[in-house]
C-alpha cells in the first residue's frame, strides 16, 4: 500500500491511537460524531428542498433554554447527534445548547467513559440565507465512578478537554479536529462519504490585519473594548501603525475557520445587552472547544481577562466574552483590558 494514499479520518484516528494520543473508545466516539455531522451536512445541503428551513415552532416560536427561537435545523441537528451517540457505548452523558440539562445515556444502552457537549447547529441566523453554518463539539472525561452524570459533572475547565472540533457546512463540508496534538482539517469527499485529511497541523500567523466583531454593538461595549477597536480603526496613522480589514459572518464556526486558515482576531466582548448573562457566546460548547483548537494551532483564546481554557465553569450554559485568534493580536486586546482594570 503506497504511503501516499490519501489519509481518511478513520486512518488518521487509528494512527493517533497507535501513537498513544487517544484510546479506541475515544477514536470510535469521534467517528460517531463525524458520521452524525455527515448526516447534518446532507440535511443542510438540501435547504428549501429538504423542508429544513425556518423556525421550529408550529405557529408559536419554540424557545430554547438560551431564550432563542429554535430553527428546524437546530432541532434536527440536535436529534441526529443524540440518536447517533445514544447506543454507541462510548459516552456516559451528553449536553447540548438545545437541551436544558445534561442527559445520562439511557439505561438500555452500554455506557462509556466520556462526556460529549455540542452546539448542534452554530450560526442558526444564517440558515435561511444560505450562509455557512456548523456543528461544534467538545469531549471531556466522565469523573471516575459516575454512571449517571448530571450538569455538575460537565463543569470542567477547557484544558480538561480530551478532544474538540467543529464541522463547517460551507461550499465544502470540513471537519477540524484536535485530540491535543495539533489541529487538523478534513474535507468531506461526498462521492466516497469519507472525511479526508487535507491539512495537518494548522498554524495561525501570530500577527494579523483582519478583525471579526459585530460592530453594531460598539456603543454597548466596555471602555477597554472601545479603546482597542478605536485604535485599530485608526489604521496606519493610528497607534497600531497598520490598516485592518474586517469580516463578520455571524457563524462562529465560519469566522473561526477563516482565522485557523489565514489568521485574524475574533471577538464577542461583553456589551451592555448581554453583560448580565456574562456575554453572548457559551463557554462549554462554543468558546472552550474553539479555544482548544486555536491554542493547538499556535493561537490564543481569552475572556479578555483570563485564558479561556482556565475558566472554571459555574453552570452548563454559562456565557463568556471571547477573544481568540492570532496570538500577538489577542495579547494586545487583553492588554487594553488588563491595563484598563
Ligand atoms: P448559535 O447559532 O449556535 O446560537 O450561535 C450563534 C452565535 C455565533 O455563531 C456567532 O458568532 C454569534 O452568535 C453571532 O452573534 P450576532 O448575531 O449577535 O452577531
Ligand atoms: Mn453557536
Ligand atoms: Mn447553535
Ligand atoms: Mn442558538
GROMACS .gro file of N, CA, C and O and ligand atoms in nm, residues 68 74 97-98 119-124 282 286, ligand 3:
model
   49
   68UNK      N    1  -3.368   3.161   2.279
   68UNK     CA    2  -3.369   3.180   2.133
   68UNK      C    3  -3.484   3.102   2.070
   68UNK      O    4  -3.517   2.991   2.115
   74UNK      N    5  -3.185   2.351   1.405
   74UNK     CA    6  -3.132   2.338   1.543
   74UNK      C    7  -3.183   2.207   1.604
   74UNK      O    8  -3.109   2.129   1.662
   97UNK      N    9  -2.647   2.274   2.345
   97UNK     CA   10  -2.705   2.409   2.351
   97UNK      C   11  -2.858   2.402   2.354
   97UNK      O   12  -2.923   2.487   2.412
   98UNK      N   13  -2.911   2.297   2.290
   98UNK     CA   14  -3.056   2.288   2.270
   98UNK      C   15  -3.126   2.207   2.379
   98UNK      O   16  -3.246   2.179   2.369
  119UNK      N   17  -2.282   2.210   2.025
  119UNK     CA   18  -2.369   2.311   1.966
  119UNK      C   19  -2.408   2.250   1.832
  119UNK      O   20  -2.328   2.252   1.738
  120UNK      N   21  -2.525   2.189   1.823
  120UNK     CA   22  -2.555   2.108   1.705
  120UNK      C   23  -2.561   2.187   1.575
  120UNK      O   24  -2.523   2.136   1.468
  121UNK      N   25  -2.607   2.312   1.585
  121UNK     CA   26  -2.614   2.395   1.465
  121UNK      C   27  -2.571   2.536   1.507
  121UNK      O   28  -2.648   2.607   1.574
  122UNK      N   29  -2.449   2.573   1.471
  122UNK     CA   30  -2.397   2.705   1.507
  122UNK      C   31  -2.417   2.801   1.390
  122UNK      O   32  -2.390   2.766   1.276
  123UNK      N   33  -2.467   2.920   1.421
  123UNK     CA   34  -2.491   3.021   1.316
  123UNK      C   35  -2.633   3.012   1.263
  123UNK      O   36  -2.660   3.040   1.147
  124UNK      N   37  -2.725   2.974   1.351
  124UNK     CA   38  -2.864   2.949   1.307
  124UNK      C   39  -2.926   3.065   1.230
  124UNK      O   40  -3.008   3.045   1.142
  282UNK      N   41  -2.137   3.083   2.440
  282UNK     CA   42  -2.143   2.986   2.550
  282UNK      C   43  -2.006   2.922   2.571
  282UNK      O   44  -1.939   2.879   2.476
  286UNK      N   45  -1.905   2.630   2.283
  286UNK     CA   46  -1.858   2.722   2.177
  286UNK      C   47  -1.716   2.768   2.212
  286UNK      O   48  -1.620   2.731   2.146
  344LIG    MN1   49  -2.646   2.658   1.799
   0.00000   0.00000   0.00000
